[in-house]
Tab-separated table of C-alpha atoms in Angstrom:
chain	number	residue	atom	x	y	z
A	193	MET	CA	191.277	80.817	154.223
A	194	SER	CA	190.580	77.639	152.019
A	195	ASP	CA	188.546	75.113	153.525
A	196	GLN	CA	189.444	72.484	150.316
A	197	VAL	CA	191.832	70.030	149.606
A	198	GLY	CA	193.517	71.539	146.391
A	199	ALA	CA	191.781	73.756	144.145
A	200	PRO	CA	188.645	72.049	142.209
A	201	ALA	CA	187.515	72.741	138.999
A	202	ALA	CA	184.172	74.959	138.654
A	203	GLU	CA	182.313	71.892	137.800
A	204	THR	CA	183.525	70.052	141.036
A	205	ALA	CA	182.992	73.178	142.928
A	206	LYS	CA	179.343	73.663	142.039
A	207	SER	CA	178.786	70.181	142.775
A	208	SER	CA	180.258	70.628	145.975
A	209	SER	CA	177.749	73.318	146.935
A	210	VAL	CA	174.897	70.996	146.502
A	211	LEU	CA	176.240	68.270	148.357
A	212	LEU	CA	176.723	70.874	151.031
A	213	VAL	CA	173.697	72.048	151.351
A	214	VAL	CA	171.719	68.406	151.021
A	215	VAL	CA	173.845	66.979	153.732
A	216	TRP	CA	173.660	69.849	156.325
A	217	LEU	CA	169.688	69.793	155.597
A	218	TRP	CA	169.708	66.007	156.389
A	219	VAL	CA	170.902	66.577	159.633
A	220	THR	CA	169.452	70.055	160.382
A	221	ALA	CA	166.092	69.063	159.449
A	222	PRO	CA	165.850	66.854	162.609
A	223	PHE	CA	167.897	68.962	164.790
A	224	VAL	CA	164.788	71.969	164.388
A	225	TYR	CA	162.339	69.354	164.703
A	226	GLY	CA	163.962	68.288	168.013
A	227	ILE	CA	164.214	72.164	168.853
A	228	TYR	CA	160.661	72.781	168.112
A	229	GLU	CA	159.359	70.169	170.517
A	230	LEU	CA	161.772	71.278	173.044
A	231	THR	CA	160.621	74.856	172.704
A	232	LEU	CA	157.031	73.344	173.481
A	233	THR	CA	158.034	72.047	176.605
A	234	VAL	CA	159.554	74.704	177.924
A	235	ARG	CA	157.001	77.034	177.461
A	236	LYS	CA	155.319	74.870	180.490
A	237	LEU	CA	157.738	76.345	182.940
A	238	PHE	CA	156.526	80.237	182.193
A	239	LEU	CA	152.844	79.823	181.551
A	240	LYS	CA	151.338	78.562	184.861
B	187	MET	CA	185.313	45.381	152.437
B	188	GLY	CA	187.609	47.790	150.012
B	189	PHE	CA	185.125	50.658	150.296
B	190	LEU	CA	185.840	50.774	154.457
B	191	GLU	CA	189.359	50.967	154.372
B	192	ARG	CA	191.381	53.761	155.874
B	193	SER	CA	193.069	54.267	152.184
B	194	ARG	CA	189.838	54.819	150.438
B	195	VAL	CA	189.139	57.934	152.797
B	196	VAL	CA	191.344	60.083	151.577
B	197	ALA	CA	189.687	63.076	150.432
B	198	GLU	CA	189.847	63.881	146.577
B	199	PRO	CA	190.667	67.241	145.426
B	200	GLY	CA	187.883	69.483	145.998
B	201	TRP	CA	186.673	68.085	148.686
B	202	ASN	CA	185.307	70.561	151.312
B	203	ARG	CA	186.036	69.994	155.038
B	204	TRP	CA	182.354	71.467	155.927
B	205	LEU	CA	181.428	68.268	154.251
B	206	ILE	CA	182.919	66.142	157.400
B	207	PRO	CA	181.089	68.165	160.759
B	208	PRO	CA	177.652	66.916	158.912
B	209	ALA	CA	179.214	63.255	158.452
B	210	ALA	CA	179.730	63.549	162.421
B	211	LEU	CA	176.224	64.653	163.354
B	212	ALA	CA	174.590	61.991	161.473
B	213	ILE	CA	176.192	59.425	163.752
B	214	HIS	CA	175.973	61.380	166.920
B	215	PHE	CA	172.613	62.538	166.336
B	216	SER	CA	171.562	58.722	166.289
B	217	ILE	CA	173.746	57.522	169.273
B	218	GLY	CA	172.548	60.797	171.080
B	219	GLN	CA	168.880	59.035	171.167
B	220	ALA	CA	170.785	56.840	174.163
B	221	TYR	CA	169.578	59.807	176.787
B	222	ALA	CA	165.868	59.731	175.683
B	223	TRP	CA	165.680	55.543	176.836
B	224	SER	CA	163.378	57.080	179.820
B	225	ILE	CA	160.470	57.319	176.950
B	226	PHE	CA	160.596	53.136	176.581
B	227	LYS	CA	160.960	52.390	180.635
B	228	LEU	CA	157.046	52.795	181.449
B	229	PRO	CA	155.686	50.882	178.498
B	230	LEU	CA	158.620	48.197	179.030
B	231	GLU	CA	157.595	47.621	182.563
B	232	LYS	CA	153.921	47.278	181.880
B	233	SER	CA	154.573	45.009	178.999
B	234	LEU	CA	157.503	42.889	180.263
B	235	HIS	CA	155.998	43.152	183.556
B	236	ILE	CA	159.338	44.381	184.800
B	237	SER	CA	160.574	46.508	188.081
B	238	SER	CA	161.565	50.132	187.301
B	239	THR	CA	165.284	49.268	188.280
B	240	ALA	CA	165.262	46.295	185.471
B	241	SER	CA	163.745	48.732	182.949
B	242	ALA	CA	166.634	50.931	183.464
B	243	LEU	CA	169.140	47.976	182.869
B	244	PRO	CA	169.489	48.168	179.114
B	245	PHE	CA	170.389	51.662	178.900
B	246	GLN	CA	173.006	51.452	182.005
B	247	ILE	CA	174.632	48.419	180.252
B	248	GLY	CA	174.742	50.631	177.023
B	249	ILE	CA	176.202	53.202	178.909
B	250	LEU	CA	179.132	51.216	180.558
B	251	VAL	CA	179.351	49.046	177.061
B	252	LEU	CA	180.316	52.768	175.659
B	253	GLY	CA	182.815	53.232	177.891
B	254	LEU	CA	184.517	49.852	177.473
B	255	SER	CA	183.968	49.490	173.608
B	256	ALA	CA	185.470	53.152	173.374
B	257	ALA	CA	188.172	52.510	175.639
B	258	PHE	CA	189.362	49.101	174.138
B	259	GLY	CA	187.881	49.783	170.567
B	260	GLY	CA	189.828	53.068	170.369
B	261	THR	CA	193.306	51.767	168.623
B	262	LEU	CA	191.491	49.737	166.239
B	263	VAL	CA	189.336	53.094	165.740
B	264	GLU	CA	192.741	54.887	164.739
B	265	LYS	CA	194.271	52.138	162.961
B	266	ARG	CA	191.077	51.322	160.281
B	267	GLY	CA	189.815	54.560	159.984
B	268	PRO	CA	186.785	56.837	160.407
B	269	ARG	CA	185.012	55.318	157.769
B	270	TRP	CA	184.984	51.850	159.255
B	271	ALA	CA	183.917	52.765	162.763
B	272	MET	CA	181.094	54.573	161.774
B	273	PHE	CA	179.984	51.693	159.669
B	274	VAL	CA	180.409	49.431	162.888
B	275	ALA	CA	178.568	52.070	164.885
B	276	LEU	CA	175.612	51.957	162.052
B	277	VAL	CA	175.769	48.142	162.207
B	278	THR	CA	175.736	47.314	165.947
B	279	PHE	CA	173.711	50.441	167.303
B	280	SER	CA	170.602	49.659	164.652
B	281	SER	CA	170.752	46.095	165.110
B	282	GLY	CA	170.784	46.342	168.669
B	283	PHE	CA	167.345	48.047	168.238
B	284	LEU	CA	166.546	44.729	166.040
B	285	VAL	CA	167.435	42.509	168.445
B	286	ALA	CA	165.636	44.466	171.434
B	287	SER	CA	162.574	44.314	168.855
B	288	LEU	CA	162.907	40.743	169.104
B	289	GLY	CA	162.968	40.708	172.317
B	290	VAL	CA	160.154	42.437	173.137
B	291	ALA	CA	158.103	40.699	170.506
B	292	THR	CA	158.552	37.235	172.508
B	293	ARG	CA	158.776	38.886	175.671
B	294	SER	CA	162.093	37.761	176.581
B	295	TYR	CA	163.625	40.659	178.254
B	296	TRP	CA	167.050	39.412	178.427
B	297	LEU	CA	167.282	39.806	174.401
B	298	VAL	CA	166.203	43.197	175.109
B	299	VAL	CA	169.300	44.256	177.306
B	300	LEU	CA	171.668	42.084	174.992
B	301	GLY	CA	170.164	43.581	172.090
B	302	TYR	CA	170.280	47.707	173.251
B	303	GLY	CA	172.336	47.658	175.927
B	304	VAL	CA	175.487	45.317	174.989
B	305	ILE	CA	175.414	44.963	171.069
B	306	GLY	CA	173.499	49.155	170.794
B	307	GLY	CA	176.350	49.775	173.488
B	308	ILE	CA	179.005	48.925	171.146
B	309	GLY	CA	177.763	51.185	168.520
B	310	LEU	CA	177.498	54.112	171.396
B	311	GLY	CA	180.994	54.050	172.315
B	312	ILE	CA	182.622	53.030	168.778
B	313	GLY	CA	180.528	55.933	167.057
B	314	TYR	CA	181.162	58.305	169.736
B	315	ILE	CA	185.162	58.567	169.090
B	316	SER	CA	184.752	57.644	165.420
B	317	PRO	CA	184.426	61.014	164.020
B	318	VAL	CA	186.966	62.734	166.583
B	319	SER	CA	190.456	62.443	165.367
B	320	THR	CA	189.183	62.979	161.708
B	321	LEU	CA	187.583	66.394	162.861
B	322	MET	CA	190.540	67.476	164.205
B	323	LYS	CA	192.633	66.618	161.240
B	324	TRP	CA	190.582	68.574	159.323
B	325	PHE	CA	189.839	72.009	161.395
B	326	PRO	CA	193.475	72.001	163.085
B	327	ASP	CA	192.700	75.575	163.477
B	328	ARG	CA	189.815	75.382	165.601
B	329	PRO	CA	189.764	72.072	167.040
B	330	GLY	CA	187.556	72.708	169.879
B	331	MET	CA	184.893	74.047	167.614
B	332	ALA	CA	185.040	70.991	165.392
B	333	THR	CA	184.796	68.756	168.114
B	334	GLY	CA	182.153	70.687	169.903
B	335	ILE	CA	179.700	70.306	166.719
B	336	ALA	CA	180.034	66.459	167.078
B	337	ILE	CA	179.604	66.230	170.407
B	338	MET	CA	176.539	68.886	170.687
B	339	GLY	CA	175.388	66.257	168.461
B	340	PHE	CA	175.031	63.380	171.131
B	341	GLY	CA	173.451	66.071	173.215
B	342	GLY	CA	170.990	67.100	170.611
B	343	GLY	CA	170.034	63.277	169.561
B	344	ALA	CA	167.970	63.026	172.423
B	345	LEU	CA	165.999	66.271	172.255
B	346	ILE	CA	165.104	64.859	168.503
B	347	ALA	CA	164.560	60.985	170.082
B	348	SER	CA	162.308	61.936	172.947
B	349	PRO	CA	159.380	63.496	170.718
B	350	TRP	CA	160.267	60.826	168.023
B	351	SER	CA	159.928	57.985	170.114
B	352	ALA	CA	156.665	59.143	172.176
B	353	SER	CA	154.574	59.928	168.862
B	354	MET	CA	156.010	56.681	167.707
B	355	LEU	CA	154.474	54.714	170.928
B	356	SER	CA	151.325	56.621	170.423
B	357	ALA	CA	151.048	55.715	166.892
B	358	PHE	CA	151.692	52.134	167.210
B	359	GLY	CA	150.583	51.576	170.972
B	360	ALA	CA	152.475	51.173	173.539
B	361	ASP	CA	152.218	47.246	174.068
B	362	PRO	CA	154.603	44.934	173.074
B	363	SER	CA	153.389	44.936	169.342
B	364	GLY	CA	153.562	48.337	169.471
B	365	ILE	CA	156.952	48.738	171.106
B	366	ALA	CA	158.667	46.008	169.225
B	367	THR	CA	157.189	47.814	165.703
B	368	THR	CA	158.366	51.241	167.393
B	369	PHE	CA	161.840	49.589	167.952
B	370	LEU	CA	162.137	47.970	164.568
B	371	VAL	CA	161.410	51.544	163.494
B	372	HIS	CA	164.024	53.104	165.287
B	373	GLY	CA	166.616	50.501	163.701
B	374	LEU	CA	165.815	51.006	160.358
B	375	ALA	CA	165.363	54.669	160.324
B	376	TYR	CA	168.787	55.230	162.303
B	377	ALA	CA	170.617	53.057	159.658
B	378	VAL	CA	169.490	54.432	156.623
B	379	PHE	CA	170.250	58.382	158.940
B	380	MET	CA	173.512	57.300	159.915
B	381	SER	CA	174.751	55.800	156.301
B	382	LEU	CA	175.126	59.808	155.495
B	383	GLY	CA	178.079	59.854	157.979
B	384	VAL	CA	179.710	56.101	156.369
B	385	VAL	CA	179.524	57.230	153.224
B	386	LEU	CA	180.716	61.139	153.223
B	387	VAL	CA	183.255	60.965	155.678
B	388	ARG	CA	187.051	61.173	154.598
B	389	VAL	CA	190.140	61.828	155.490
B	390	PRO	CA	192.512	64.954	154.712
B	391	PRO	CA	195.348	63.971	152.872
B	392	ASP	CA	198.280	64.033	155.371
B	393	SER	CA	199.897	67.290	154.464
B	394	TRP	CA	196.950	69.123	153.845
B	395	ARG	CA	196.327	72.358	156.018
B	396	PRO	CA	194.365	74.925	155.727
B	397	THR	CA	195.674	78.027	153.729
B	398	GLY	CA	196.986	80.764	155.999
B	399	TRP	CA	197.374	78.080	159.097
B	400	GLU	CA	200.897	76.847	160.510
B	401	PRO	CA	201.299	74.340	163.548
B	402	GLY	CA	202.152	75.861	166.395
B	403	GLY	CA	200.477	78.921	166.199
B	404	ASP	CA	197.743	78.352	168.603
B	405	THR	CA	196.359	79.833	171.792
B	406	GLY	CA	197.464	77.406	174.978
B	407	GLY	CA	200.839	78.160	174.751
B	408	LYS	CA	203.194	75.562	175.873
B	409	LEU	CA	200.817	73.040	176.571
B	410	VAL	CA	199.956	73.027	172.549
B	411	THR	CA	202.221	70.344	171.070
B	412	THR	CA	203.398	69.156	167.335
B	413	ALA	CA	204.556	66.168	168.455
B	414	ASN	CA	202.562	63.079	169.011
B	415	VAL	CA	202.242	60.755	171.793
B	416	SER	CA	200.778	56.818	170.891
B	417	ALA	CA	197.553	55.907	173.386
B	418	LYS	CA	199.845	53.327	174.984
B	419	ASN	CA	201.842	55.862	176.052
B	420	ALA	CA	199.592	58.552	176.972
B	421	VAL	CA	198.169	56.075	179.815
B	422	ARG	CA	201.824	56.523	181.179
B	423	THR	CA	201.557	60.158	181.728
B	424	TYR	CA	200.636	61.989	184.891
B	425	GLN	CA	198.391	64.660	182.761
B	426	PHE	CA	196.625	61.849	180.967
B	427	TRP	CA	195.241	61.100	184.694
B	428	LEU	CA	195.075	64.545	185.738
B	429	LEU	CA	192.581	65.382	182.731
B	430	TRP	CA	190.516	61.853	183.784
B	431	VAL	CA	190.112	63.589	187.205
B	432	VAL	CA	189.109	66.738	185.516
B	433	LEU	CA	186.492	65.246	183.333
B	434	CYS	CA	185.203	63.161	186.135
B	435	MET	CA	184.582	66.031	188.404
B	436	ASN	CA	183.132	67.984	185.887
B	437	VAL	CA	180.423	64.965	184.882
B	438	THR	CA	179.874	64.042	189.001
B	439	ALA	CA	179.045	67.646	189.437
B	440	GLY	CA	177.110	68.252	186.143
B	441	ILE	CA	175.211	65.198	186.458
B	442	GLY	CA	174.576	66.420	190.334
B	443	ILE	CA	171.847	68.914	188.992
B	444	LEU	CA	170.558	66.772	185.952
B	445	GLU	CA	169.684	63.875	187.622
B	446	LYS	CA	167.360	65.309	190.642
B	447	ALA	CA	166.696	68.586	188.242
B	448	SER	CA	162.788	68.132	188.414
B	449	PRO	CA	162.362	67.181	192.360
B	450	MET	CA	165.137	69.680	193.124
B	451	ILE	CA	163.245	72.899	191.399
B	452	GLN	CA	159.729	71.647	193.191
B	453	ASP	CA	161.796	71.324	196.439
B	454	PHE	CA	163.959	74.534	196.402
B	455	PHE	CA	160.219	76.525	195.826
B	456	ARG	CA	157.764	74.775	198.062
B	457	GLY	CA	156.051	76.904	200.376
B	458	THR	CA	157.398	79.861	199.005
B	459	ALA	CA	155.582	82.797	197.143
B	460	SER	CA	156.320	80.983	194.064
B	461	PRO	CA	156.390	77.295	194.300
B	462	VAL	CA	157.081	74.907	190.773
B	463	SER	CA	154.562	72.694	189.738
B	464	ALA	CA	155.462	69.175	187.923
B	465	THR	CA	154.517	70.528	184.471
B	466	ALA	CA	156.966	73.621	184.973
B	467	ALA	CA	159.586	71.581	186.329
B	468	ALA	CA	159.283	69.889	183.238
B	469	GLY	CA	160.034	72.888	181.486
B	470	PHE	CA	162.875	73.331	183.543
B	471	VAL	CA	164.417	69.951	182.561
B	472	ALA	CA	164.198	70.799	179.004
B	473	LEU	CA	165.924	74.188	179.415
B	474	LEU	CA	168.452	72.342	181.376
B	475	SER	CA	169.077	69.883	177.764
B	476	LEU	CA	169.505	73.434	175.541
B	477	ALA	CA	171.963	74.786	178.180
B	478	ASN	CA	173.575	71.457	178.329
B	479	MET	CA	174.028	70.784	174.203
B	480	THR	CA	174.868	74.444	173.882
B	481	GLY	CA	177.574	74.398	176.143
B	482	ARG	CA	178.935	71.472	173.922
B	483	PHE	CA	179.424	74.121	171.048
B	484	VAL	CA	179.357	77.308	172.782
B	485	TRP	CA	182.372	77.184	175.172
B	486	SER	CA	184.403	74.153	173.171
B	487	SER	CA	184.359	77.032	170.632
B	488	VAL	CA	185.771	79.608	173.083
B	489	SER	CA	188.546	77.300	174.518
B	490	ASP	CA	190.086	77.735	170.877
B	491	VAL	CA	190.238	81.481	171.750
B	492	ILE	CA	191.348	81.614	174.974
B	493	GLY	CA	192.848	78.348	175.330
B	494	ARG	CA	191.783	75.125	176.886
B	495	ARG	CA	193.507	75.532	180.305
B	496	ASN	CA	191.362	78.777	180.832
B	497	ILE	CA	188.266	77.375	180.104
B	498	TYR	CA	188.474	74.384	182.180
B	499	ARG	CA	189.321	77.560	185.355
B	500	LEU	CA	186.052	78.569	184.034
B	501	TYR	CA	183.967	75.267	184.312
B	502	LEU	CA	185.492	74.501	187.315
B	503	GLY	CA	185.991	77.161	189.170
B	504	GLY	CA	182.826	79.057	187.977
B	505	GLY	CA	180.785	75.909	188.263
B	506	ALA	CA	181.920	76.128	192.059
B	507	LEU	CA	180.801	79.615	192.468
B	508	LEU	CA	177.491	78.895	190.881
B	509	TYR	CA	176.864	76.499	193.131
B	510	LEU	CA	177.640	78.311	195.791
B	511	ALA	CA	175.034	80.714	194.478
B	512	VAL	CA	172.231	78.019	194.398
B	513	LEU	CA	172.806	77.064	197.920
B	514	LEU	CA	172.891	80.966	199.061
B	515	ASN	CA	169.668	81.493	197.424
B	516	LYS	CA	167.490	78.956	199.219
B	517	SER	CA	163.822	79.971	198.732
B	518	GLY	CA	165.014	82.786	197.045
B	519	SER	CA	164.864	83.435	192.870
B	520	THR	CA	163.355	81.184	190.713
B	521	ALA	CA	165.199	83.211	187.793
B	522	LEU	CA	168.752	82.917	189.663
B	523	PHE	CA	168.273	79.448	190.181
B	524	VAL	CA	167.298	78.766	186.529
B	525	VAL	CA	169.739	80.385	185.218
B	526	SER	CA	172.449	79.311	187.660
B	527	THR	CA	171.709	75.890	186.951
B	528	MET	CA	171.881	76.408	183.208
B	529	VAL	CA	175.394	78.084	183.160
B	530	ILE	CA	176.339	74.930	185.321
B	531	LEU	CA	174.769	72.264	182.778
B	532	SER	CA	176.619	74.255	179.884
B	533	PHE	CA	180.289	73.888	181.745
B	534	TYR	CA	178.927	70.502	182.285
B	535	GLY	CA	178.795	70.164	178.066
B	536	GLY	CA	181.546	72.388	177.194
B	537	GLY	CA	183.308	69.702	179.495
B	538	PHE	CA	182.726	66.809	177.212
B	539	ALA	CA	183.056	68.872	173.910
B	540	THR	CA	186.476	70.277	175.009
B	541	VAL	CA	188.424	67.626	176.155
B	542	PRO	CA	189.410	66.106	173.141
B	543	ALA	CA	190.918	69.505	171.863
B	544	TYR	CA	192.861	69.373	175.262
B	545	LEU	CA	193.661	66.116	174.378
B	546	LYS	CA	194.889	66.824	171.227
B	547	ASP	CA	196.633	69.846	172.887
B	548	LEU	CA	198.813	67.642	174.630
B	549	PHE	CA	199.177	64.356	172.817
B	550	GLY	CA	198.710	65.583	169.291
B	551	THR	CA	196.390	64.140	166.519
B	552	TYR	CA	198.406	60.858	166.197
B	553	GLN	CA	196.201	58.741	168.439
B	554	VAL	CA	193.786	61.029	169.740
B	555	GLY	CA	190.507	59.346	169.127
B	556	ALA	CA	191.958	56.407	171.096
B	557	ILE	CA	193.429	58.314	173.896
B	558	HIS	CA	189.745	59.751	174.130
B	559	GLY	CA	188.001	56.430	174.063
B	560	ARG	CA	190.484	55.658	177.314
B	561	LEU	CA	189.323	58.945	178.994
B	562	LEU	CA	185.705	58.399	178.612
B	563	THR	CA	186.072	55.683	181.528
B	564	ALA	CA	185.924	58.960	183.385
B	565	TRP	CA	182.162	59.155	182.336
B	566	SER	CA	181.287	55.321	182.959
B	567	VAL	CA	182.595	56.261	186.709
B	568	ALA	CA	180.938	59.510	187.089
B	569	GLY	CA	177.428	58.241	185.382
B	570	VAL	CA	177.645	55.809	188.192
B	571	ALA	CA	179.100	57.372	191.056
B	572	GLY	CA	177.105	60.660	190.393
B	573	PRO	CA	173.656	59.683	190.989
B	574	GLU	CA	174.540	57.138	193.869
B	575	ILE	CA	176.063	60.162	195.605
B	576	VAL	CA	173.053	62.530	195.276
B	577	ASP	CA	170.421	60.148	195.800
B	578	ALA	CA	172.304	58.280	199.223
B	579	LEU	CA	172.731	62.094	200.539
B	580	ALA	CA	169.547	63.489	199.596
B	581	ASP	CA	168.026	60.322	201.075
B	582	SER	CA	169.950	60.568	204.228
B	583	GLY	CA	169.060	64.101	204.730
B	584	LYS	CA	165.283	62.869	204.383
B	585	LYS	CA	165.756	60.806	206.910
B	586	ALA	CA	167.044	63.350	208.725
B	587	GLY	CA	163.746	65.462	208.865
B	588	HIS	CA	165.122	67.802	206.298
B	589	THR	CA	163.129	69.308	203.919
B	590	GLY	CA	163.216	72.077	200.877
B	591	PRO	CA	166.447	73.521	200.051
B	592	ASP	CA	168.042	72.033	203.162
B	593	LEU	CA	167.988	68.691	201.258
B	594	TYR	CA	170.357	69.635	198.972
B	595	THR	CA	172.989	71.665	201.498
B	596	PHE	CA	175.391	68.680	201.543
B	597	SER	CA	175.283	67.089	198.018
B	598	PHE	CA	175.671	70.855	196.849
B	599	GLY	CA	178.446	71.391	199.000
B	600	LEU	CA	180.481	68.023	198.222
B	601	MET	CA	179.786	69.049	194.493
B	602	ILE	CA	181.993	72.118	195.143
B	603	ALA	CA	184.163	70.208	196.954
B	604	LEU	CA	184.466	67.659	193.761
B	605	LEU	CA	184.907	70.566	191.315
B	606	VAL	CA	187.526	72.105	193.660
B	607	VAL	CA	189.414	68.978	193.062
B	608	GLY	CA	189.015	69.340	189.844
B	609	PHE	CA	190.226	72.837	189.375
B	610	ILE	CA	193.692	71.701	191.058
B	611	ALA	CA	194.139	68.682	188.670
B	612	ASN	CA	193.440	71.318	185.699
B	613	GLU	CA	196.423	73.351	187.362
B	614	LEU	CA	198.664	70.742	187.748
B	615	VAL	CA	198.736	70.016	183.724
B	616	ARG	CA	202.082	70.414	181.905
B	617	PRO	CA	203.447	69.550	178.896
B	618	VAL	CA	203.985	66.234	177.778
B	619	HIS	CA	207.771	65.106	178.511
B	620	PRO	CA	209.318	64.113	175.070
B	621	ARG	CA	210.540	60.824	176.499
B	622	PHE	CA	206.464	59.816	175.531
B	623	HIS	CA	206.858	61.228	172.280
B	624	GLU	CA	206.569	59.153	169.058
B	625	PRO	CA	209.657	59.407	166.506
B	626	GLU	CA	208.183	61.088	163.386
B	627	SER	CA	208.761	58.629	161.687
B	628	ALA	CA	206.295	56.185	163.056
B	629	ALA	CA	203.619	58.383	163.532
B	630	GLN	CA	204.111	58.869	159.670
B	631	ILE	CA	203.495	55.142	158.691
B	632	GLU	CA	200.566	55.042	160.771
B	633	THR	CA	198.661	56.994	158.944
B	634	GLU	CA	199.672	54.916	156.225
B	635	HIS	CA	200.240	57.371	152.888
B	636	THR	CA	199.059	56.056	149.780
B	637	PRO	CA	199.272	56.975	146.374
B	638	ALA	CA	195.877	58.504	146.107
B	639	GLU	CA	196.825	60.857	149.334
B	640	LYS	CA	200.131	62.031	147.533
B	641	ALA	CA	198.210	62.650	144.294
B	642	ALA	CA	195.243	64.852	146.527
B	643	ASN	CA	198.696	66.787	147.579
């Protein structure tokens, strides 16, 4: 299943992949930080 | 403002649809900060010499304005497009923090309410609905998953903001100057973070479809329409109001646990062989947040496979049974209590995340963002009514001399009844009568065909 609009040129496909990585990192980096902090809090439930 | 015009955001050839979820997440992770407002409550109370009720007001006004701006701004969002909507959300949400910063710096409480509650609240409402219809146009084959990602972001926003805001208050100080600086940094940082969404968002060319996917082949049977209904007509259908009841009941039932989570788990196991400390209860609250967030993505993705009506049967029917299990587990297993409440909270999150796809099934994608905005008034009602009901029942239980799990017997029973009402409402949903459908030509004109769109096809 194609996830793209039309058929991209090879150069466009490459830059699109780079863009995909950058933008997903942009949003997942703070999310990973939030999950890490959450796990520290959750541990308090089990460490009595 | 040509950059923001709808005609300027049509995807060029080669644009990948997986670039759209990060655009949506950049907005939802930011506005999800609202649920971390409690971090600021105590510092504000000490700095501005205000009561606990007063320190909660900016958040409450924010949620109220969220519902109102989503309901009244939805049609404009559909007309002007997602980039315009995300830009408005960026400007209002960020400037809300800046105005609140000024308010704290000048010791003006009402400026904080105006900034965070009113101005920021507009950003919450417009931002919440801004990516919904765009995501469903890009993912017509998996609308539940697509909107689930975005709405999961709203749950995840608090996970990010809670530790971040707390560490900033530690760094700058919890005095007026420190809080003002913290608000200022929040406003600027969120503006930068949300700008990704504004720059990245695109709408697909009108006739674009994922390769191999054809309209009408979805799970969900006859409830899924290929026709379109306008927001104005949607609120005239009984199906809209049935879904309003479904959402309102599901949210109220979830808030029943969410709002009292910490004291509830301590009450349930007080005097037993395994009492729960206040510190452990904080871990329980964190687990519920995780379940709420995960449910948004997981259950809405499952709805793409088993259909929207079936997933709400699970949320509402399964939720009622789990509440019953918790009631019957008085002073019993901590694990059963924790797991049951986590699943209930995952259903609560799932209910939020799946409803845009349910609306799309019934009313089409034409003005689904605007219809979703109007439906969010159910959230506003549940957000006010749910905590009031639980608090009032718990207080009356205390006055009657009840202790431990008995404090919650009546409120849990009420939650089961509300879920049953929601379950029945879900069962009554039928396809929308064709008299409400838009003529094909009208729906086409609204999407504003442009030469760029035609070229991209």
